[in-house]
PDB file of C-alpha atoms in Angstrom:
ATOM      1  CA  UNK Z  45      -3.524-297.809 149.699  1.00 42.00           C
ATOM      2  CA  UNK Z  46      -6.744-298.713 148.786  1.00 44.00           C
ATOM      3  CA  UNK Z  47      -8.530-296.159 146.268  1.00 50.00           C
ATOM      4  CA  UNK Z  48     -12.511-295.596 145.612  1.00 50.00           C
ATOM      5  CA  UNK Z  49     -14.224-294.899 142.766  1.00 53.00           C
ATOM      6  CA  UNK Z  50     -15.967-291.437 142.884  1.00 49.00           C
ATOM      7  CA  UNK Z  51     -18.648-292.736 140.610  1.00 49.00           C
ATOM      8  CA  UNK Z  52     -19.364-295.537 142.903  1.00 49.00           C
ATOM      9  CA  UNK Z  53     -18.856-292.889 146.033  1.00 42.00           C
ATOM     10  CA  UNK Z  54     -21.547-291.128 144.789  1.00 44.00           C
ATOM     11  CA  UNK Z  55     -24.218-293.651 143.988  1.00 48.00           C
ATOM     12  CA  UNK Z  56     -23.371-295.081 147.432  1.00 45.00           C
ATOM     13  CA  UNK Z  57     -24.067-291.819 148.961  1.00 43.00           C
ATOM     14  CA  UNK Z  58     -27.266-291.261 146.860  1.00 46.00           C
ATOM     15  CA  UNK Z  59     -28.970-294.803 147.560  1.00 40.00           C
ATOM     16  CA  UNK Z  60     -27.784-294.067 151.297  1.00 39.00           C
ATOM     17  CA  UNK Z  61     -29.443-290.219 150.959  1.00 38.00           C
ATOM     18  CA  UNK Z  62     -32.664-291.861 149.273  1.00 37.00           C
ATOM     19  CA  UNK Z  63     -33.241-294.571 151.960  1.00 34.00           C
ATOM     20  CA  UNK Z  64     -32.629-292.721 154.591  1.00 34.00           C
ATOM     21  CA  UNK Z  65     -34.696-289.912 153.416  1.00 36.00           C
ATOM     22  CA  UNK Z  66     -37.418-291.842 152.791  1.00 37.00           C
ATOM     23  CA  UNK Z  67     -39.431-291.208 156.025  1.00 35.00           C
ATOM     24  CA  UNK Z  68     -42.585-292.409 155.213  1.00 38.00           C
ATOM     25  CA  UNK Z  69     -41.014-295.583 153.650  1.00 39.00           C
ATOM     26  CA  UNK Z  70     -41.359-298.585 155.374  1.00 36.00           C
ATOM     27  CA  UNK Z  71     -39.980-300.549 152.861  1.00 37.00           C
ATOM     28  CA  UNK Z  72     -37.154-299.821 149.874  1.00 38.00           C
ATOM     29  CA  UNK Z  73     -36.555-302.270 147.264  1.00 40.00           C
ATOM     30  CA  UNK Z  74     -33.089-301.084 145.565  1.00 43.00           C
ATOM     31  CA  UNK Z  75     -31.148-302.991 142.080  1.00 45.00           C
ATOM     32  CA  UNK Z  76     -28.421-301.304 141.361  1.00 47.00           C
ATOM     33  CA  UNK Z  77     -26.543-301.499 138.270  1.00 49.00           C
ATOM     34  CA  UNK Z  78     -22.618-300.121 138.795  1.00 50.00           C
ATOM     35  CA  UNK Z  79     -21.052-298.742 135.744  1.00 49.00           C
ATOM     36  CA  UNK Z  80     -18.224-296.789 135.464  1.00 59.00           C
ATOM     37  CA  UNK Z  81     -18.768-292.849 134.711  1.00 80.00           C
ATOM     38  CA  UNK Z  82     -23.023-292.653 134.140  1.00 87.00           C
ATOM     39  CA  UNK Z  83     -24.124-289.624 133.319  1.00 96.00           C
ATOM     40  CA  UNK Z  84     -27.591-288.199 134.268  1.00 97.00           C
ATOM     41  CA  UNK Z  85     -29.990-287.808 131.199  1.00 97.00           C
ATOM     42  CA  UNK Z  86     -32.876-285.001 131.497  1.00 98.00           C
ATOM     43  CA  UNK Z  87     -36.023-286.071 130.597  1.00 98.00           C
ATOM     44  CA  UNK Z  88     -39.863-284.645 130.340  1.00 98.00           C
ATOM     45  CA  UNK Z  89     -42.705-286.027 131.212  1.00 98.00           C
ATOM     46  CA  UNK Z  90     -45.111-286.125 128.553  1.00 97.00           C
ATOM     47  CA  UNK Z  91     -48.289-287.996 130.329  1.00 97.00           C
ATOM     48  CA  UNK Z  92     -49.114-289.438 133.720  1.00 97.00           C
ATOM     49  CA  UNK Z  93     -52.422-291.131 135.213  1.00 96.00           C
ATOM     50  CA  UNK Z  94     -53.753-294.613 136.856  1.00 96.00           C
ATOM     51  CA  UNK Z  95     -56.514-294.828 134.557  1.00 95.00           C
ATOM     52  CA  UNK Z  96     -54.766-296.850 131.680  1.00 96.00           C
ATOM     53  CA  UNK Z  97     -55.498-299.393 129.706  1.00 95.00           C
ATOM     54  CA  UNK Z  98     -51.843-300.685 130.204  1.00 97.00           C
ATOM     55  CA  UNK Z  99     -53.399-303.931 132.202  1.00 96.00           C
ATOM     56  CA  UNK Z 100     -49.791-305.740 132.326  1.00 97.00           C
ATOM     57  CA  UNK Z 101     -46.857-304.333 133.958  1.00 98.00           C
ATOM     58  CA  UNK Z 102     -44.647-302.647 131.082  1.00 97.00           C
ATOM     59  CA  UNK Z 103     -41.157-301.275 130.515  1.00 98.00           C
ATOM     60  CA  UNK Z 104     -40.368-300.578 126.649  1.00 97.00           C
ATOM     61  CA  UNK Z 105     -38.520-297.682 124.180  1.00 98.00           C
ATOM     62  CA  UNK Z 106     -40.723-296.000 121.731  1.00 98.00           C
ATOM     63  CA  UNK Z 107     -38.525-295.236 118.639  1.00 98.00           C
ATOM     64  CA  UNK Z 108     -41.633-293.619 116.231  1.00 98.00           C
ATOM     65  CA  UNK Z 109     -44.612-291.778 116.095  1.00 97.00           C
ATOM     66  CA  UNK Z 110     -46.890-295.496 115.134  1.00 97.00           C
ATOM     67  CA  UNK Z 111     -45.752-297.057 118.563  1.00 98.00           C
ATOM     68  CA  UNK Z 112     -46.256-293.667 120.180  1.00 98.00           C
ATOM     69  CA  UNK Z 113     -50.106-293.740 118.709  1.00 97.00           C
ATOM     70  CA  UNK Z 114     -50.920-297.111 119.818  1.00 97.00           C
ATOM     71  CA  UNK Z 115     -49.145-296.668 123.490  1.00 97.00           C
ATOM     72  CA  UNK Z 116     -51.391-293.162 123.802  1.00 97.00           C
ATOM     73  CA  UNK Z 117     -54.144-294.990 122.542  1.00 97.00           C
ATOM     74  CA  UNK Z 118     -53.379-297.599 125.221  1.00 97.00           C
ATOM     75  CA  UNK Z 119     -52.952-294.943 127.956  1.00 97.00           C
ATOM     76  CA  UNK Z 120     -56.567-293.030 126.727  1.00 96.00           C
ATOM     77  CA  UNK Z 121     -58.601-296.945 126.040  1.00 95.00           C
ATOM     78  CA  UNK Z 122     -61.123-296.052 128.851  1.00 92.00           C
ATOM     79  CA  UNK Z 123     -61.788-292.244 128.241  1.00 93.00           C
ATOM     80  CA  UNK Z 124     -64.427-291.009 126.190  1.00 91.00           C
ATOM     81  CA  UNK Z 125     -62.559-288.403 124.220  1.00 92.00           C
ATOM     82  CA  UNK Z 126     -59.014-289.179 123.961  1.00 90.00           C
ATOM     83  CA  UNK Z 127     -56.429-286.017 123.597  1.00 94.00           C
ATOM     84  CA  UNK Z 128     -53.919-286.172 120.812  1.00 94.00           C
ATOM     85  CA  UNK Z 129     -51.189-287.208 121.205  1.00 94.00           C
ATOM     86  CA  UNK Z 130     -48.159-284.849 120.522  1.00 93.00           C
ATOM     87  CA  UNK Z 131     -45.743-285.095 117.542  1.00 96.00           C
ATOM     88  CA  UNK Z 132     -42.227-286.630 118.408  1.00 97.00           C
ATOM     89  CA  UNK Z 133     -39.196-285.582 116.888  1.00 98.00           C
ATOM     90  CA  UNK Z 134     -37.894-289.464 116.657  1.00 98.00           C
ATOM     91  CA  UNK Z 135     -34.861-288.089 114.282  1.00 98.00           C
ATOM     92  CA  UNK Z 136     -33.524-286.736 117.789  1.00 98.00           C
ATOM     93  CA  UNK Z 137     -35.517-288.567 120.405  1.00 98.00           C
ATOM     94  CA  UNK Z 138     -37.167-291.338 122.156  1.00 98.00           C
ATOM     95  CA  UNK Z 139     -39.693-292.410 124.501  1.00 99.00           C
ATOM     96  CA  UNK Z 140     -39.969-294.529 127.897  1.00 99.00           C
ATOM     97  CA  UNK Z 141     -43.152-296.149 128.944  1.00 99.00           C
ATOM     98  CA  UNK Z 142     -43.171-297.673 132.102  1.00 99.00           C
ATOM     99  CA  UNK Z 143     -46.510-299.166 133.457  1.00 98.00           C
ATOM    100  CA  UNK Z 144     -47.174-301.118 136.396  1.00 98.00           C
ATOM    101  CA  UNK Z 145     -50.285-303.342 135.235  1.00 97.00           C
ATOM    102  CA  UNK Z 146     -53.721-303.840 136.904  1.00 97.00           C
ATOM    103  CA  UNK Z 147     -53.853-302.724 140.815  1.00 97.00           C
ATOM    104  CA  UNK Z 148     -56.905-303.607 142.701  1.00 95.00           C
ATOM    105  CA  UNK Z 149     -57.347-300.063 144.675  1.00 96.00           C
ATOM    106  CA  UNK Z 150     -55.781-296.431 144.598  1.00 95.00           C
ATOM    107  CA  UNK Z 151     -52.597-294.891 146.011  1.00 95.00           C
ATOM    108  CA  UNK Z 152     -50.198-297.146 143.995  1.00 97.00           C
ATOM    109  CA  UNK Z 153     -48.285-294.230 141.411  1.00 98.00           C
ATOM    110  CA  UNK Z 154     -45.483-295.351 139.057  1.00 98.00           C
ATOM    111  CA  UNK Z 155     -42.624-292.554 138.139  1.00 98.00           C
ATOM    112  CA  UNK Z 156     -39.319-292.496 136.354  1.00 99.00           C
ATOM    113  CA  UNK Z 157     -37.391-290.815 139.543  1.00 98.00           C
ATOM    114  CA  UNK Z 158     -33.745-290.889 137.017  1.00 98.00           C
ATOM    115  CA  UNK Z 159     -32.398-292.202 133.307  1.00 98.00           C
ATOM    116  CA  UNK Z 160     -28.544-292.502 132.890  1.00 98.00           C
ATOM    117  CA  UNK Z 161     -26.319-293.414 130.278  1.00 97.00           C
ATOM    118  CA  UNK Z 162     -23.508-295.392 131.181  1.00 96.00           C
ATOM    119  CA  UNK Z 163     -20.325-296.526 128.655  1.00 95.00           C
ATOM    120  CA  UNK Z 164     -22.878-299.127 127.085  1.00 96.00           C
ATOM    121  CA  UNK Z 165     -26.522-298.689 128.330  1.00 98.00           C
ATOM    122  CA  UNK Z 166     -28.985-296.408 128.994  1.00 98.00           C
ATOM    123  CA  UNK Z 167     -30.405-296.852 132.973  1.00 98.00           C
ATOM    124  CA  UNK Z 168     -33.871-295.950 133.732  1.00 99.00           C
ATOM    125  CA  UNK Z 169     -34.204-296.078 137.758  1.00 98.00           C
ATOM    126  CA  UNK Z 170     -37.981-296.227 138.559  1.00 99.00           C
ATOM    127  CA  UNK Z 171     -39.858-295.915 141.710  1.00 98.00           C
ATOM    128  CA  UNK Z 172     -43.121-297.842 142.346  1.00 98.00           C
ATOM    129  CA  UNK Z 173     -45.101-296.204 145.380  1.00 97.00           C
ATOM    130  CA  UNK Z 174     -47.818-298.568 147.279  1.00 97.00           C
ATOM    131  CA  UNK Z 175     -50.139-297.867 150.065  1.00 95.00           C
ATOM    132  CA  UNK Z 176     -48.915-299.393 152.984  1.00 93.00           C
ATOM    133  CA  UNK Z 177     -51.587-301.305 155.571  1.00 91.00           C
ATOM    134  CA  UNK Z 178     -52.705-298.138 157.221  1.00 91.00           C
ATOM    135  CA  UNK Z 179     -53.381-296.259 154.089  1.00 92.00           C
ATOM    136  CA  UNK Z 180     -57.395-295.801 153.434  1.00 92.00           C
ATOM    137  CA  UNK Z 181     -57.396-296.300 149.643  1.00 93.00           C
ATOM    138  CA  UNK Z 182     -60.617-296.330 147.090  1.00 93.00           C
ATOM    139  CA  UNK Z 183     -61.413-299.529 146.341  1.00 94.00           C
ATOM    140  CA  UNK Z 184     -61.186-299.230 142.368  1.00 95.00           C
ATOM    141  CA  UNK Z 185     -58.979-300.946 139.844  1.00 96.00           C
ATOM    142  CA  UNK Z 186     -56.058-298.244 138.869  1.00 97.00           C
ATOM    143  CA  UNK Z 187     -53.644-298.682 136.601  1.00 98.00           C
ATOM    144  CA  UNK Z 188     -50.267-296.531 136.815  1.00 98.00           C
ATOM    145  CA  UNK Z 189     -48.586-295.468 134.280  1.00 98.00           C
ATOM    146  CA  UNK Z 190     -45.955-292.750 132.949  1.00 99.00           C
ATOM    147  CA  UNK Z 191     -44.298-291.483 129.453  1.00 98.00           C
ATOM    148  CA  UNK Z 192     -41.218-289.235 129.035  1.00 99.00           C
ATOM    149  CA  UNK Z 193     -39.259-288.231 126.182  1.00 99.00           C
ATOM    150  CA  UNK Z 194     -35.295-288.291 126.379  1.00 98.00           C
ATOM    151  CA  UNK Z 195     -32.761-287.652 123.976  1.00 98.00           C
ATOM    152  CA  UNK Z 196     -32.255-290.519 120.678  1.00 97.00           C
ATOM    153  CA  UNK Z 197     -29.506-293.100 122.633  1.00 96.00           C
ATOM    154  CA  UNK Z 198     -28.519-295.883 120.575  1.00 95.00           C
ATOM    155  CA  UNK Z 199     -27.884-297.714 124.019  1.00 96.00           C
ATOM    156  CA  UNK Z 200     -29.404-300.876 125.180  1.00 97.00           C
ATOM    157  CA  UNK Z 201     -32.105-299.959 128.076  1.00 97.00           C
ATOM    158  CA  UNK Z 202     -31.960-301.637 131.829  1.00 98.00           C
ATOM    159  CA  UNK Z 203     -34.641-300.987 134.060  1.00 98.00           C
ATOM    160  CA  UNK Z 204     -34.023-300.909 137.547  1.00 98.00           C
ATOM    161  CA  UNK Z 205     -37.433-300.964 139.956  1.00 97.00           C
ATOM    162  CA  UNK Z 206     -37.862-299.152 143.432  1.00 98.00           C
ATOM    163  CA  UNK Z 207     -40.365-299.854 145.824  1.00 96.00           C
ATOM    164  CA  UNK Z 208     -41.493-297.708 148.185  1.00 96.00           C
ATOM    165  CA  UNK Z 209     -44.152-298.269 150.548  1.00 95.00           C
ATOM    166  CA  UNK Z 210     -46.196-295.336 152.156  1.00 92.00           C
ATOM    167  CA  UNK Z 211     -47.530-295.917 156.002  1.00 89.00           C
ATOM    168  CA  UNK Z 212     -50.108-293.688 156.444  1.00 87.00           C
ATOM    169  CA  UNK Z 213     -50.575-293.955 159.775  1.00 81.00           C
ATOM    170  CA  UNK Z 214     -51.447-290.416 161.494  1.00 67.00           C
ATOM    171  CA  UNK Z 215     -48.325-289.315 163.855  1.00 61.00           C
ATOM    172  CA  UNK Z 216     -49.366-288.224 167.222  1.00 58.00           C
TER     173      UNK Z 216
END
């Protein structure tokens, strides 16, 4: 008799729940990575905007407070007055940066939607939102970006990318 995995059961089942959920979606993009017995990993979000100066798309750990400064001072390059940035415990945590580089108009958004650890790596799922055709958008150059803090993992990272594409087109 032929047995199933309830670890693989249940990222089935989510994928299937996300897709399907997805209404506005016209299009879903999903890599998935299957490793035995991943476990979710909170995480906070310490910045978020799509006026960066992160002009390539990016995906990288921060391990200290120097690659911290330089990745805030990245995010902050085209404001006037920059905020600090915070002080990092890196004894007990670490940082994700993902970025998705120079976008010629608005309504693109980058987010880390989930970060598991698996038996050997660390998985950071992220979703990459993009104005479908219908969408009315300003026509500026944006540049998404996001920063969270999770727990200190001495894991190898894996970044998996979802795209999701918004149709704005008004129901009647």
């Amino acid at each position: 008799m032929m047995t199933i995995n309830k670890t693989a059961l249940l990222i089935f089942f989510s994928c299937a729940i996300t897709v399907l959920s997805s209404c506005n979606a016209n299009k879903s993009t999903v890599k998935t990575v299957t490793e035995s017995k991943s476990q979710v990993i909170d995480f906070r979000e310490l910045n978020t905007g799509t006026n960066s100066g992160f002009t390539e798309k990016t995906n990288e750990a921060i391990y200290n407070q120097i690659e911290y400064n330089n990745a805030w001072e990245r995010a902050f390059s085209k404001y006037f007055q920059k905020p600090k940035p915070q002080k990092i415990d890196f004894e007990n945590k670490q940082l994700i940066l993902v970025a998705m580089g120079e976008r010629n108009s608005g309504g693109y958004k980058i987010r880390v939607k989930s970060v598991e650890e698996s038996e050997t790596n660390i998985i950071v799922i992220i979703e990459e939102t993009k104005p479908g055709n219908s969408c009315l958008t300003t026509s500026v150059m944006t540049y998404p970006y996001q920063i969270i803090e999770i727990k200190k993992i001495p894991k190898k990272l894996i970044f998996q990318t979802e795209e999701k594409i918004i149709d704005c087109k008004v129901q009647e």
